[in-house]
Short mmCIF file of C-alpha atoms and ligand atoms in Angstrom, two decimals:
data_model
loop_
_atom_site.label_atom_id
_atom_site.label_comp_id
_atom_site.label_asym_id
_atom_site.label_seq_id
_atom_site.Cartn_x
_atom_site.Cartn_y
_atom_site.Cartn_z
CA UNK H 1 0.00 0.00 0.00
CA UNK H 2 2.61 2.44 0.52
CA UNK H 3 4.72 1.64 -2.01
CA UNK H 4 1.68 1.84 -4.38
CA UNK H 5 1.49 5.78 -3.05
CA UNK H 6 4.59 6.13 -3.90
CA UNK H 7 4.10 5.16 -7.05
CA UNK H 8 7.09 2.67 -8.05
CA UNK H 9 6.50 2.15 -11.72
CA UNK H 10 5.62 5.84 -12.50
CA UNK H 11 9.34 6.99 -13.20
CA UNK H 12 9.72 8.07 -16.72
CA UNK H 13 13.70 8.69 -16.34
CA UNK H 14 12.81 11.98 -16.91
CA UNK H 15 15.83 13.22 -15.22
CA UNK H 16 14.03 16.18 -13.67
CA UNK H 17 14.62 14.96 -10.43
CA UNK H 18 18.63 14.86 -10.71
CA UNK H 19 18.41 18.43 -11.91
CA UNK H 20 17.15 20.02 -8.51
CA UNK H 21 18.96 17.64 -6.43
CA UNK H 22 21.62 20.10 -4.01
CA UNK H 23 24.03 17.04 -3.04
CA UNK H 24 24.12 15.96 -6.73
CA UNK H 25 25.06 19.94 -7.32
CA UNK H 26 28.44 19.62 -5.49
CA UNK H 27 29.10 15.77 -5.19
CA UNK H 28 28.84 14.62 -9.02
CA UNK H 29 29.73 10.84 -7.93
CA UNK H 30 26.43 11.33 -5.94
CA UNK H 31 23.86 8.14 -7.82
CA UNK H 32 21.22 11.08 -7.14
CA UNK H 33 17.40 10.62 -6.94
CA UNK H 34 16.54 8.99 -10.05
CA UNK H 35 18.86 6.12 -9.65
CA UNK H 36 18.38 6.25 -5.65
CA UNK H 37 14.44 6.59 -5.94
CA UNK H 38 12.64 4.05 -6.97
CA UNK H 39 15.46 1.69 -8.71
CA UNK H 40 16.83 1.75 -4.94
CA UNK H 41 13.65 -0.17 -3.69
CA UNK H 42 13.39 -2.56 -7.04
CA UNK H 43 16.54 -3.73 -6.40
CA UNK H 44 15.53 -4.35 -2.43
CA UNK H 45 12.66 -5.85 -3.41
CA UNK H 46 15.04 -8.82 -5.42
CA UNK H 47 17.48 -8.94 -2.12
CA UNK H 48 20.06 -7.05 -4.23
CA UNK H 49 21.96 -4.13 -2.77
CA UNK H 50 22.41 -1.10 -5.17
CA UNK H 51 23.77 2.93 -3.87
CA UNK H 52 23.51 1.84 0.15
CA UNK H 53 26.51 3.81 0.86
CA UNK H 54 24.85 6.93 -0.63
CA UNK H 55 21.54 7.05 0.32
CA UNK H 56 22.78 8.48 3.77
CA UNK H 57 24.34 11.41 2.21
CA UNK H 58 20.39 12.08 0.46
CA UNK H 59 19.81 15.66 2.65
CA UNK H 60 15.84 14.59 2.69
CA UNK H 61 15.14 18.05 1.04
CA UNK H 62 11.98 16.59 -0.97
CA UNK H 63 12.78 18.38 -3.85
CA UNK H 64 13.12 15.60 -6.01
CA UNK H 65 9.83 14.62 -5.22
CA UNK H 66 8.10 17.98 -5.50
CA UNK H 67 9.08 18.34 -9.58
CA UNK H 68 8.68 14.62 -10.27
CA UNK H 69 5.73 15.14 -13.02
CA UNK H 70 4.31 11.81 -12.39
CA UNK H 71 4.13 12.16 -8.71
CA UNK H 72 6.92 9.30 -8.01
CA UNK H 73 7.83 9.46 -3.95
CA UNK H 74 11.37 9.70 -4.68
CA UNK H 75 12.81 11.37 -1.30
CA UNK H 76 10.09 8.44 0.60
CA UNK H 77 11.77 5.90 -1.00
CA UNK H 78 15.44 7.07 -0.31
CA UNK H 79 14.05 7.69 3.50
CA UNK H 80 13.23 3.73 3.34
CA UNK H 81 16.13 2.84 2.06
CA UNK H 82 18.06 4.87 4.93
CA UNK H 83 15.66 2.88 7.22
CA UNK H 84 16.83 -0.55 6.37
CA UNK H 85 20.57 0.98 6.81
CA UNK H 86 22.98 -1.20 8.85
CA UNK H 87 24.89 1.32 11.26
CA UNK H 88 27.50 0.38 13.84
CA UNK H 89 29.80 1.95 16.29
CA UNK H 90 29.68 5.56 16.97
CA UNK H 91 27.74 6.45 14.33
CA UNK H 92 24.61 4.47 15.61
CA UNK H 93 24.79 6.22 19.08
CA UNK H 94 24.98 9.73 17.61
CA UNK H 95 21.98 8.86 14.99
CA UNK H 96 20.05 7.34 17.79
CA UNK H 97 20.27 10.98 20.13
CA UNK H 98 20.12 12.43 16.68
CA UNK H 99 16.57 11.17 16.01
CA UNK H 100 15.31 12.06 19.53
CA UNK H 101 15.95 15.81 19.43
CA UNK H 102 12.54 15.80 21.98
CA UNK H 103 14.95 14.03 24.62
CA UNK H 104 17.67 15.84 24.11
CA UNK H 105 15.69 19.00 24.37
CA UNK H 106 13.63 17.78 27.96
CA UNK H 107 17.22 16.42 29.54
CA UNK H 108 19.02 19.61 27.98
CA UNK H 109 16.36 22.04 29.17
CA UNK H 110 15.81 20.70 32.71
CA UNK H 111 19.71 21.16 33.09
CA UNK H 112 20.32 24.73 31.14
CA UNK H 113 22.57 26.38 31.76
CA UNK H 114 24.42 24.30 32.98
CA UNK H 115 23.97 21.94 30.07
CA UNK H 116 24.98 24.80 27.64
CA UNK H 117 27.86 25.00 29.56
CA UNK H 118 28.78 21.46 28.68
CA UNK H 119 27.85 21.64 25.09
CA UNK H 120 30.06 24.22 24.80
CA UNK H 121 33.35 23.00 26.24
CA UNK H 122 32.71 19.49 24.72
CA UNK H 123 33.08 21.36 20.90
CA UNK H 124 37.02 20.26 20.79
CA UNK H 125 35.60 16.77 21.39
CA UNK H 126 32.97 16.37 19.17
CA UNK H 127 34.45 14.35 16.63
CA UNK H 128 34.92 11.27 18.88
CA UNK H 129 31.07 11.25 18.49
CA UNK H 130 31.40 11.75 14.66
CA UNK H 131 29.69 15.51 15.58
CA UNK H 132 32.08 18.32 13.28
CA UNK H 133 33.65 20.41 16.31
CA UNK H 134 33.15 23.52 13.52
CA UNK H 135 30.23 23.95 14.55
CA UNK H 136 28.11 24.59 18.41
CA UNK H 137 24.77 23.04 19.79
CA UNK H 138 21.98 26.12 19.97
CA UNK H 139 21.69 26.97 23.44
CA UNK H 140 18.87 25.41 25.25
CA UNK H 141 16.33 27.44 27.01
CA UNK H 142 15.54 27.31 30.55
CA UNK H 143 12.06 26.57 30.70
CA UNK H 144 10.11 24.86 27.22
CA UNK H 145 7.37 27.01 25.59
CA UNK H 146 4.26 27.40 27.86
CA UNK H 147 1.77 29.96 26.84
CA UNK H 148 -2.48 30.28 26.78
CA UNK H 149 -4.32 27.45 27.23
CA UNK H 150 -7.75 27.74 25.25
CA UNK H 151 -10.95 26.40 27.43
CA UNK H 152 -12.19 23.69 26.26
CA UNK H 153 -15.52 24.75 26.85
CA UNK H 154 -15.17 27.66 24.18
CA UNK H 155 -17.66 27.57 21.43
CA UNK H 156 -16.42 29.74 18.55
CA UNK H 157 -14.43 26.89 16.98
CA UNK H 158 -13.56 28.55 14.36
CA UNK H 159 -10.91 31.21 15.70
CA UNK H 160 -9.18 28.18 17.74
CA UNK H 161 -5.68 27.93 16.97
CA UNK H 162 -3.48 24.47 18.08
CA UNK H 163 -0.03 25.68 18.05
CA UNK H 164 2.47 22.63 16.84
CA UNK H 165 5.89 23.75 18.52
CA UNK H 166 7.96 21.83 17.48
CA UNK H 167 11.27 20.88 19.06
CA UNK H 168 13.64 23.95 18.32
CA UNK H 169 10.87 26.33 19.12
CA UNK H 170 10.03 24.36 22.48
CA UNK H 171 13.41 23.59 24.06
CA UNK H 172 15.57 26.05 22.22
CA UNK H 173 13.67 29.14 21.20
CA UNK H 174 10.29 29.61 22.75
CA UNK H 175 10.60 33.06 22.85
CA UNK H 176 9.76 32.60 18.90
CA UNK H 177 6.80 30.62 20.05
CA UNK H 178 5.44 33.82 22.61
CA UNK H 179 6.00 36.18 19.67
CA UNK H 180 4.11 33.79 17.50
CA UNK H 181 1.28 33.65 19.77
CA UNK H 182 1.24 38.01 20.74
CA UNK H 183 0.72 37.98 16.58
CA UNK H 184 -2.27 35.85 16.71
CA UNK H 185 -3.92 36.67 19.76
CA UNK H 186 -3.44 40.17 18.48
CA UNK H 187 -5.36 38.92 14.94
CA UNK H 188 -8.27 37.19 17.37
CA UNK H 189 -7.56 33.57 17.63
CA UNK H 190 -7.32 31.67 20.72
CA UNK H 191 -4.31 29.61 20.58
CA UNK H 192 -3.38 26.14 22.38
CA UNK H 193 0.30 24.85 22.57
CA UNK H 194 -0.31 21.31 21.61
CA UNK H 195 1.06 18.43 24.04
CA UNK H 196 3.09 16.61 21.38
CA UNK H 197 6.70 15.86 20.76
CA UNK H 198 9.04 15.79 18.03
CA UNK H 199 7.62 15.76 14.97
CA UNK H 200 9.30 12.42 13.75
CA UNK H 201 11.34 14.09 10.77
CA UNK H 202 14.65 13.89 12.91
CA UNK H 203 13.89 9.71 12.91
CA UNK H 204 13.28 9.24 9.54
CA UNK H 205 16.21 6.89 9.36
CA UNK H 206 14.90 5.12 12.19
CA UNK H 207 11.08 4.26 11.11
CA UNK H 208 10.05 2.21 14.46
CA UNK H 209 10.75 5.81 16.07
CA UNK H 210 9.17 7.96 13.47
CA UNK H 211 6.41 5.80 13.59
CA UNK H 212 5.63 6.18 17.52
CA UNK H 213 5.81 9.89 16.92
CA UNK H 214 3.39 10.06 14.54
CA UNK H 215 0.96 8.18 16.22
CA UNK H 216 1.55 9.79 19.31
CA UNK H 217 1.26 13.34 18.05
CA UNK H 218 -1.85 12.59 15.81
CA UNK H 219 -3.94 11.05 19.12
CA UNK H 220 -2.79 14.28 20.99
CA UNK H 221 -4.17 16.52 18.00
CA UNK H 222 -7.28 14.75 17.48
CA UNK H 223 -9.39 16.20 20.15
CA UNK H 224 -8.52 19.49 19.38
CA UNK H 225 -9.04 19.33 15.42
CA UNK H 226 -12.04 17.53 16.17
CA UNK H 227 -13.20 20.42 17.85
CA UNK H 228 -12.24 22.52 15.01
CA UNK H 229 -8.96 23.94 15.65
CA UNK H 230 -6.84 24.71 12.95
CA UNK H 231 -2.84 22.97 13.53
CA UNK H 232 0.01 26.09 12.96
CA UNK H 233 3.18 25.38 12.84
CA UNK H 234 6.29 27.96 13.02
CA UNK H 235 8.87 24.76 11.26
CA UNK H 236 8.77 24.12 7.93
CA UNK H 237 9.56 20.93 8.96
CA UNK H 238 7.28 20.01 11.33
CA UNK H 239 4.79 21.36 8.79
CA UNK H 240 5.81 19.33 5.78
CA UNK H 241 5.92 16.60 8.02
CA UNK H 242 2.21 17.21 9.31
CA UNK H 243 1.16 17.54 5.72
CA UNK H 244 3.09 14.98 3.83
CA UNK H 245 4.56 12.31 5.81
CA UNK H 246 1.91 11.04 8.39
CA UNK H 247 -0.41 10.71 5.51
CA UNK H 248 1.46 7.42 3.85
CA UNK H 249 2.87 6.34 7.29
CA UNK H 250 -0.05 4.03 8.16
CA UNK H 251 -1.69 2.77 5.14
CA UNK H 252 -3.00 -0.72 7.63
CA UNK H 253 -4.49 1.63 10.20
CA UNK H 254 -7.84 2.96 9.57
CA UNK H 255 -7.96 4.93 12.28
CA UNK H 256 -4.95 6.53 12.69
CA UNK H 257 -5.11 6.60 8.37
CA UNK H 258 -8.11 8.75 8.19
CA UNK H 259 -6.65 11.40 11.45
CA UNK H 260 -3.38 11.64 9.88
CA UNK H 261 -5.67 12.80 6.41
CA UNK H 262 -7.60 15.05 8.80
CA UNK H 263 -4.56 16.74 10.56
CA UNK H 264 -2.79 17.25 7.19
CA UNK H 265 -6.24 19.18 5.60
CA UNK H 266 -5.99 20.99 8.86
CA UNK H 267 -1.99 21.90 8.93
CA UNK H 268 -1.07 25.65 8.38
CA UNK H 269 2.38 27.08 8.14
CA UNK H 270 1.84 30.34 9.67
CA UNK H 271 2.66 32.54 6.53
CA UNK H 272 -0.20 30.86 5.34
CA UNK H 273 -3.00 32.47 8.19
CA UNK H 274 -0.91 35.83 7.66
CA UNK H 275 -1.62 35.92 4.09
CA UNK H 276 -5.10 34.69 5.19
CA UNK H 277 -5.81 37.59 6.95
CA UNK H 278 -3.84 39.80 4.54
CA UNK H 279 -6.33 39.08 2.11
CA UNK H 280 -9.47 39.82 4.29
CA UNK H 281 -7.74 42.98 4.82
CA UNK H 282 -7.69 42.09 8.62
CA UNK H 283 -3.91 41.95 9.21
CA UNK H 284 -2.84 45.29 10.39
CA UNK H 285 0.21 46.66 8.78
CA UNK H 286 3.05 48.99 10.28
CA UNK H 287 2.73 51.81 8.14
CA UNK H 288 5.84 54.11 9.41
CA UNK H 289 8.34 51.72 8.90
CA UNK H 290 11.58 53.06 8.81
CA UNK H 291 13.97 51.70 5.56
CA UNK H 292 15.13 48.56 5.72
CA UNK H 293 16.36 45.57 3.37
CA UNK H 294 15.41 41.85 4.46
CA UNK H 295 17.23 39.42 2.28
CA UNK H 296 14.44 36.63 2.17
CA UNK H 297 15.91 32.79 1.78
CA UNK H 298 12.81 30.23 1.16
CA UNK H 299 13.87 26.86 3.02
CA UNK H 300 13.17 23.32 1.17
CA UNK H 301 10.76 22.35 3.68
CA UNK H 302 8.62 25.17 2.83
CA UNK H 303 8.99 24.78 -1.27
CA UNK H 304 7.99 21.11 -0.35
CA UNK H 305 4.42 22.28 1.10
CA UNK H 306 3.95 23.69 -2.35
CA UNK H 307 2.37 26.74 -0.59
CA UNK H 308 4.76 29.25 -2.35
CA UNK H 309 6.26 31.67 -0.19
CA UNK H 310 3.52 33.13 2.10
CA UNK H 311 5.98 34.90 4.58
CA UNK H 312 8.41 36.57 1.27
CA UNK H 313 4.62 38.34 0.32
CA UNK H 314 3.38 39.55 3.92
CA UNK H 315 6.92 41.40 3.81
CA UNK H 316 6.57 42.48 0.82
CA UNK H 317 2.96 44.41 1.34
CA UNK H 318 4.77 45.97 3.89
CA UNK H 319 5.84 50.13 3.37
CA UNK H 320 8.43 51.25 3.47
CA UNK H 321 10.30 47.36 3.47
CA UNK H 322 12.42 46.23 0.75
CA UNK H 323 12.41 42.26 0.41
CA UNK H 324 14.94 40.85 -1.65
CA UNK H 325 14.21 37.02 -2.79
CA UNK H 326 17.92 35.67 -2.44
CA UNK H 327 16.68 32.57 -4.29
CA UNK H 328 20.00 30.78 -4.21
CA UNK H 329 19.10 27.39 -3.51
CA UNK H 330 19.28 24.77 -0.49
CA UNK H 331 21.47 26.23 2.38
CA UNK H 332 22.66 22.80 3.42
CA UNK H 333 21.98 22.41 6.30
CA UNK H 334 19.20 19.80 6.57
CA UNK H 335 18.76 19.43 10.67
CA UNK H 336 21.50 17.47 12.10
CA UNK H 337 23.56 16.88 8.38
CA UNK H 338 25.68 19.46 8.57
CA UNK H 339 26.97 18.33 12.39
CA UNK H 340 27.64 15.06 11.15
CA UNK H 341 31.52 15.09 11.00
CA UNK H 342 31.77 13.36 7.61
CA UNK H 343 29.35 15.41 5.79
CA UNK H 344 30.52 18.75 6.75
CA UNK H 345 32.39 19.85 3.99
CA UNK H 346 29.26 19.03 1.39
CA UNK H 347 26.66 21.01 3.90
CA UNK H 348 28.82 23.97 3.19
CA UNK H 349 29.25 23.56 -0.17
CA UNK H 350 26.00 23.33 -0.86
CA UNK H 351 25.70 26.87 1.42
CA UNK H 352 28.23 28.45 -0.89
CA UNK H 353 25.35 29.81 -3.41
CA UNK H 354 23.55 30.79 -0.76
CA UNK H 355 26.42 32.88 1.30
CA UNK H 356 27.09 34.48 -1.89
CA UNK H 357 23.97 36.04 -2.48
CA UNK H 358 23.42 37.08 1.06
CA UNK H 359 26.83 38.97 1.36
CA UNK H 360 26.51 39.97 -1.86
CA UNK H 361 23.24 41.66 -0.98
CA UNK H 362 24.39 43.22 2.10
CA UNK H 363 20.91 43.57 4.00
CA UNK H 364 20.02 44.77 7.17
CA UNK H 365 18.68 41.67 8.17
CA UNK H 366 18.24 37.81 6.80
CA UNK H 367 15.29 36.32 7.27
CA UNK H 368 13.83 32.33 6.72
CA UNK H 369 11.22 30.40 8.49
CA UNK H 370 13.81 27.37 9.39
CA UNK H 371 15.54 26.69 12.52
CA UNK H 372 18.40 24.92 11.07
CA UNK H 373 19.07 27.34 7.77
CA UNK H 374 18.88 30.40 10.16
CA UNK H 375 22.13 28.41 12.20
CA UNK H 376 23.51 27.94 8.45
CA UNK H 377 23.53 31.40 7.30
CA UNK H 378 24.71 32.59 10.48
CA UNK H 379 27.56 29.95 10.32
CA UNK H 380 28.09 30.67 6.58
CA UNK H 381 27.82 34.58 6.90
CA UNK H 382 28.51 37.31 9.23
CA UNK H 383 25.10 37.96 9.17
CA UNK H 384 22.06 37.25 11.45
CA UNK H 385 18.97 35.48 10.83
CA UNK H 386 15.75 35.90 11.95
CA UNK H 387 12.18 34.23 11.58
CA UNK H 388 10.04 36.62 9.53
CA UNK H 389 7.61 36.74 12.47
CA UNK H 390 10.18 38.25 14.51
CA UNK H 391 10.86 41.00 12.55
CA UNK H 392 7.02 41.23 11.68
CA UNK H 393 6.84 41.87 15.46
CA UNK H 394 9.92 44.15 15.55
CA UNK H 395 8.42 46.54 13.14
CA UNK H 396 5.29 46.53 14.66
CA UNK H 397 6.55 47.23 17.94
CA UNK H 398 8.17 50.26 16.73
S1 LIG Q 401 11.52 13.25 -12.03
FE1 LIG Q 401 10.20 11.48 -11.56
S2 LIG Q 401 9.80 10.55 -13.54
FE2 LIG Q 401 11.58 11.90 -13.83
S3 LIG Q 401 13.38 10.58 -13.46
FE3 LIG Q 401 12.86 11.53 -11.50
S4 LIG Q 401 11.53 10.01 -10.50
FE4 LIG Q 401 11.58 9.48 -12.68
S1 LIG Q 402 15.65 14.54 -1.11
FE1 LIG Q 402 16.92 16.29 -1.77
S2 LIG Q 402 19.05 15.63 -1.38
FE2 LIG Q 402 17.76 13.78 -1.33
S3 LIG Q 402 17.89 12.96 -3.42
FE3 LIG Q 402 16.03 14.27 -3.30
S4 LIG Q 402 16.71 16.28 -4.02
FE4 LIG Q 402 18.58 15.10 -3.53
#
């Protein structure tokens, strides 16, 4: 059943998917998605082993999948294929606490700053672990996102809001989360931190883990979106995860089948509500705002919700604010890749474009809905990145 979604015999060797592939951009030994995609699982399917060494280095972006004209689940089937993976020594204890960022995050937070601390003066030794020490652990907040509760006795369903944090936003940055939550209270909707965990993306390579995520954050969801609350999320991630992912994860399960379908219809990055409300004309604009240039970078997760770029045009309608689209590809950064000691080197490759345009811009500020290509571009650049809400709120404050 899943591999019928998928769609194994649909590949026309079309090529299209090689073309937007970032790892086949810099590493031209990479098999890339055509031969990875579906020929990967044909030749699993005969007990034959064919590109196992690469499919690892596959950065999950989904792009191959979003241009594939006849719909073949390229990325799912390389994310199968990295779930039947053999891995041993070191590298299966760092992918195991890499998969459970939601652990990490509880221990980590319970034990900031003192955990910080230790993050920080364990850099040097990072390699032992096969971690790059080029690179630091985001600092982990004190205290994970709390925020308004909505009554559950409320009636007008339709305002309800059921905010997915995600892990970054809950452990590392709730602030984000508050500011998130200021904007829509301030637009009239009642918003609910939902009681889930990670989102199951992280795991991916680890499908018994994925799996329990899934199930576990659709049951916490489904009382809420029962009652009619629409699911926002702040990740692009999380959000193409919500959307696409859960959707083909349980094609035996009815039940949790049909509420994965439900909680995908219901899923809303929120650029999405922003433009929403744009469009009513009921999102207030700044109207004094002083010059400034945002250099806009659109993260793969979000071009995989094939939503467009709902953030890039709120900026835009604001006066006075000049949004450049840097439109220079994947940053690299993909999560945990770029920490992973041997794959480094390709992350920032793959950044270069992207570096390029931003310094080459010289803005005031970057801005990009992901976590992980905000850490990128900060890394890759002497610049500072920012969520757009954040500097939505900025300018409002002002
Ligand atoms: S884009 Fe789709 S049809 Fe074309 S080669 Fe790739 S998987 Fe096959
Ligand atoms: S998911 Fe991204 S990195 Fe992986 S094969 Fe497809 S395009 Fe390439």
């Amino acid at each position: 059943m899943l591999k019928d979604k998928l769609n194994i015999d649909g590949c026309l060797k079309c090529s299209y998917c090689n073309t937007v592939c970032p790892v086949l951009k810099v590493r031209p030994d990479y098999p890339g998605p055509k031969k990875l995609g579906s020929d990967i699982e044909r030749f699993r399917r005969e007990g034959l082993s064919f590109g196992e060494d690469w499919v690892d280095y596959c950065l999950g972006c989904g792009q191959c999948s979003l241009v594939c004209p006849n719909q073949v689940g390229v990325s799912e089937y390389i994310a199968e294929a990295k779930a039947h993976q053999e891995k041993n020594g070191i590298k299966k204890i760092r992918d195991y606490v890499f998969a459970r960022p939601a652990l990490l995050g509880k221990m980590s937070t319970m034990t900031a700053p003192v955990s910080n601390s230790v993050f920080k003066m364990a850099t040097a030794l990072m390699p032992i672990g096969g971690i790059t020490s080029h690179r630091t652990f985001p600092s982990y907040a004190s205290k994970a996102l709390r925020g308004s509760v909505v009554s559950k006795q409320e009636t007008d369903q339709r305002k309800q809001i059921l905010l997915f944090p995600g892990c970054f936003i809950k452990y590392n940055d709730p602030s984000l989360g508050e500011t998130a939550i200021k904007i829509l209270e301030r637009a009239g909707y009642l918003v609910e931190i939902a009681q889930t965990g990670c989102c199951g993306l992280p795991a991916i390579a680890d499908k018994k883990e994925s799996l329990t995520d899934a199930k576990n954050n659709l049951l916490a969801m489904e009382d809420s979106v029962t009652r009619g609350s629409r699911v926002v999320t702040l990740c692009t991630s999380c959000g193409y995860t919500l959307k696409s992912k859960y959707t083909k994860l349980f094609p035996d399960n009815d039940r949790l089948g049909k509420l994965a379908d439900m909680i995908a219809s219901n899923t809303y990055d929120l650029g999405e509500l922003m433009v929403e409300l744009l469009e009513e004309g009921k999102l207030k604009l700044p109207m004094n705002t002083p010059p400034l240039k945002l250099a806009y970078h659109t993260p793969c997760h979000l071009k995989a919700q094939g939503i467009g770029r709902p953030w890039f045009k709120v900026l835009k309608s604001i006066p006075g604010l000049e949004v450049v689209d840097l439109d220079a590809g994947c940053c690299g950064m993909s999560g945990t890749y770029g920490f992973r000691q041997e794959k480094y080197d390709i992350s920032m490759k793959i950044g270069e474009n992207l570096f390029k345009a931003i310094n080459e811009n010289i803005p005031n500020q970057v801005v990009t809905e992901c976590a992980t290509c905000r850490m990128q571009i900060e890394h890759g650049t002497k610049f500072k990145a920012l969520h757009p809400v954040e500097v939505f709120a900025q300018i409002l404050s002002r």
